[in-house]
Amino acid sequence: MNPLEVLRGLWTTFKSMFEPPVTYQYPEVKRPVRPRFKGRHELKRYDNGLEKCIGCALCAAACPADAIFVEASENTDEARYSPGERYASTYEINMLRCIFCGYCQDACPTGAIVLEHQYERSFTSRREAIYTKDLLLVPVPPGGKPTPQKVPAGSYERAIPDMKDPD
């Protein structure tokens, strides 16, 4: 062994003793995430409480891990979930399969599925790893009404104030 190499290694160790630590005391101190971080999925709502998801299943088609399952049903005026003709009656994401690539968010035409910044997830069984629509859907915003909503017949185009009239 070369004594010069040993001294160089000791110098590196001695020098690093006076640097500030980079360790976070998790869970007391949470590490800030980057703006482009892709964490837990959320299904968004409009301001009036209607769901943005229209059940088109483009997110499931875009998912390379086949982690998303969507089943669509028809909206009625007595039970309206979204402003379109259909809504996602079943929406499930298998978090054990998800690779958090964000393709589902990119494929969504209404901006319904968004990967937020929450990174804390734990499961004790495989069933807990499947996030259903109830777990993914954000709460009703203030001033909104929960779904299903009853709307006047034929008025789903005007259910969302910022939607353009098809005429």
Short mmCIF file of C-alpha atoms in Angstrom, two decimals:
data_model
loop_
_atom_site.label_atom_id
_atom_site.label_comp_id
_atom_site.label_asym_id
_atom_site.label_seq_id
_atom_site.Cartn_x
_atom_site.Cartn_y
_atom_site.Cartn_z
CA MET A 1 0.00 0.00 0.00
CA ASN A 2 1.16 3.45 -0.88
CA PRO A 3 1.20 5.74 2.21
CA LEU A 4 0.36 8.74 0.00
CA GLU A 5 -2.93 7.08 -1.08
CA VAL A 6 -3.77 6.32 2.55
CA LEU A 7 -3.16 9.95 3.53
CA ARG A 8 -5.28 11.16 0.60
CA GLY A 9 -8.16 8.93 1.77
CA LEU A 10 -7.81 10.15 5.35
CA TRP A 11 -7.79 13.77 4.15
CA THR A 12 -11.03 13.23 2.23
CA THR A 13 -12.65 11.74 5.33
CA PHE A 14 -11.37 14.52 7.59
CA LYS A 15 -12.52 17.22 5.15
CA SER A 16 -16.07 15.82 4.96
CA MET A 17 -16.45 15.88 8.76
CA PHE A 18 -17.01 19.64 8.67
CA GLU A 19 -19.56 19.71 5.83
CA PRO A 20 -23.24 20.09 6.77
CA PRO A 21 -25.23 16.83 6.71
CA VAL A 22 -27.53 16.14 3.78
CA THR A 23 -29.77 13.68 5.62
CA TYR A 24 -33.45 14.47 6.18
CA GLN A 25 -34.99 13.24 9.42
CA TYR A 26 -37.92 11.52 7.72
CA PRO A 27 -40.87 11.48 8.62
CA GLU A 28 -40.47 14.56 10.83
CA VAL A 29 -38.90 16.55 7.98
CA LYS A 30 -40.25 15.83 4.52
CA ARG A 31 -37.98 16.28 1.54
CA PRO A 32 -39.25 18.85 -0.96
CA VAL A 33 -40.03 17.41 -4.37
CA ARG A 34 -39.13 18.85 -7.74
CA PRO A 35 -41.87 20.56 -9.81
CA ARG A 36 -41.77 17.78 -12.43
CA PHE A 37 -42.05 14.97 -9.86
CA LYS A 38 -44.76 12.42 -10.65
CA GLY A 39 -46.38 10.97 -7.55
CA ARG A 40 -49.82 9.67 -6.56
CA HIS A 41 -52.63 9.97 -9.11
CA GLU A 42 -55.71 12.14 -8.56
CA LEU A 43 -58.95 12.37 -10.51
CA LYS A 44 -59.93 16.05 -10.76
CA ARG A 45 -63.35 17.73 -10.70
CA TYR A 46 -64.80 20.87 -12.23
CA ASP A 47 -65.69 23.79 -9.95
CA ASN A 48 -69.36 22.78 -9.89
CA GLY A 49 -68.47 19.28 -8.61
CA LEU A 50 -68.83 17.27 -11.82
CA GLU A 51 -66.02 14.83 -12.55
CA LYS A 52 -63.63 15.64 -15.39
CA CYS A 53 -63.23 11.97 -16.36
CA ILE A 54 -65.50 11.07 -19.27
CA GLY A 55 -64.62 7.37 -19.32
CA CYS A 56 -62.83 7.43 -22.68
CA ALA A 57 -60.09 5.02 -21.42
CA LEU A 58 -57.32 6.78 -23.35
CA CYS A 59 -55.28 6.73 -20.15
CA ALA A 60 -55.58 2.93 -19.99
CA ALA A 61 -54.58 2.64 -23.65
CA ALA A 62 -51.53 4.86 -23.11
CA CYS A 63 -50.33 3.03 -19.98
CA PRO A 64 -47.29 0.90 -20.91
CA ALA A 65 -47.60 -1.15 -17.70
CA ASP A 66 -51.32 -1.90 -18.18
CA ALA A 67 -51.99 -0.58 -14.67
CA ILE A 68 -55.25 1.30 -15.39
CA PHE A 69 -58.72 -0.18 -15.82
CA VAL A 70 -61.62 2.05 -16.91
CA GLU A 71 -65.23 1.03 -17.44
CA ALA A 72 -67.61 3.65 -18.81
CA SER A 73 -71.34 4.07 -18.27
CA GLU A 74 -73.90 6.44 -19.75
CA ASN A 75 -74.82 9.69 -18.01
CA THR A 76 -78.48 10.53 -17.57
CA ASP A 77 -80.13 13.80 -16.62
CA GLU A 78 -81.25 12.25 -13.32
CA ALA A 79 -77.76 11.00 -12.46
CA ARG A 80 -75.02 13.13 -14.07
CA TYR A 81 -71.41 12.47 -13.08
CA SER A 82 -69.59 14.31 -15.87
CA PRO A 83 -70.58 16.86 -18.50
CA GLY A 84 -70.26 14.41 -21.40
CA GLU A 85 -72.36 11.50 -22.54
CA ARG A 86 -70.35 9.00 -20.50
CA TYR A 87 -68.51 8.83 -17.20
CA ALA A 88 -66.11 6.36 -15.61
CA SER A 89 -68.26 4.07 -13.49
CA THR A 90 -65.16 2.02 -12.64
CA TYR A 91 -61.70 3.55 -12.50
CA GLU A 92 -58.86 1.55 -10.95
CA ILE A 93 -55.10 1.96 -10.90
CA ASN A 94 -52.89 -0.92 -9.77
CA MET A 95 -50.08 0.92 -7.97
CA LEU A 96 -47.91 -2.21 -7.93
CA ARG A 97 -47.78 -2.11 -11.73
CA CYS A 98 -47.64 1.67 -12.21
CA ILE A 99 -44.24 3.02 -13.26
CA PHE A 100 -45.26 6.69 -12.80
CA CYS A 101 -44.36 7.62 -16.37
CA GLY A 102 -47.16 10.19 -16.72
CA TYR A 103 -48.42 8.89 -20.08
CA CYS A 104 -51.94 8.65 -18.62
CA GLN A 105 -51.85 12.34 -17.73
CA ASP A 106 -50.57 13.24 -21.20
CA ALA A 107 -53.24 11.16 -22.94
CA CYS A 108 -56.23 12.53 -20.99
CA PRO A 109 -58.24 14.94 -23.19
CA THR A 110 -60.00 16.61 -20.24
CA GLY A 111 -57.12 16.83 -17.75
CA ALA A 112 -58.92 14.49 -15.36
CA ILE A 113 -55.98 12.35 -14.25
CA VAL A 114 -53.04 14.22 -12.74
CA LEU A 115 -49.92 12.86 -11.06
CA GLU A 116 -49.50 15.02 -7.98
CA HIS A 117 -46.57 15.36 -5.58
CA GLN A 118 -47.59 12.90 -2.86
CA TYR A 119 -44.97 10.17 -2.60
CA GLU A 120 -45.93 8.39 0.62
CA ARG A 121 -47.65 5.09 -0.10
CA SER A 122 -47.62 1.80 1.75
CA PHE A 123 -49.58 -1.40 1.31
CA THR A 124 -49.99 -4.46 3.48
CA SER A 125 -51.88 -6.46 0.87
CA ARG A 126 -52.23 -6.53 -2.89
CA ARG A 127 -55.86 -5.42 -2.65
CA GLU A 128 -54.81 -2.17 -0.91
CA ALA A 129 -52.49 -1.40 -3.84
CA ILE A 130 -55.44 -1.08 -6.22
CA TYR A 131 -56.66 2.51 -5.98
CA THR A 132 -60.34 2.75 -6.86
CA LYS A 133 -62.23 5.78 -8.06
CA ASP A 134 -63.29 6.62 -4.49
CA LEU A 135 -59.63 6.89 -3.42
CA LEU A 136 -58.51 8.81 -6.52
CA LEU A 137 -61.33 11.37 -6.79
CA VAL A 138 -60.59 14.73 -5.15
CA PRO A 139 -63.17 16.18 -2.74
CA VAL A 140 -65.96 18.40 -4.03
CA PRO A 141 -64.71 22.01 -4.26
CA PRO A 142 -66.39 24.73 -2.20
CA GLY A 143 -69.62 25.81 -3.86
CA GLY A 144 -69.89 22.57 -5.84
CA LYS A 145 -72.36 19.73 -5.49
CA PRO A 146 -71.44 16.05 -5.09
CA THR A 147 -72.06 13.60 -7.92
CA PRO A 148 -74.43 12.29 -9.14
CA GLN A 149 -76.21 15.54 -9.88
CA LYS A 150 -79.69 16.01 -11.30
CA VAL A 151 -79.70 18.50 -14.19
CA PRO A 152 -82.50 19.76 -16.45
CA ALA A 153 -83.13 17.58 -19.48
CA GLY A 154 -80.69 18.16 -22.35
CA SER A 155 -78.59 20.74 -20.51
CA TYR A 156 -75.33 18.81 -20.00
CA GLU A 157 -73.52 21.10 -22.48
CA ARG A 158 -74.15 24.00 -20.09
CA ALA A 159 -73.31 22.04 -16.94
CA ILE A 160 -69.77 23.47 -17.02
CA PRO A 161 -69.61 27.27 -17.40
CA ASP A 162 -66.40 27.30 -19.47
CA MET A 163 -67.54 24.68 -22.01
CA LYS A 164 -68.31 25.95 -25.49
CA ASP A 165 -71.83 25.51 -26.83
CA PRO A 166 -71.71 23.07 -29.81
CA ASP A 167 -73.90 25.35 -31.97
#
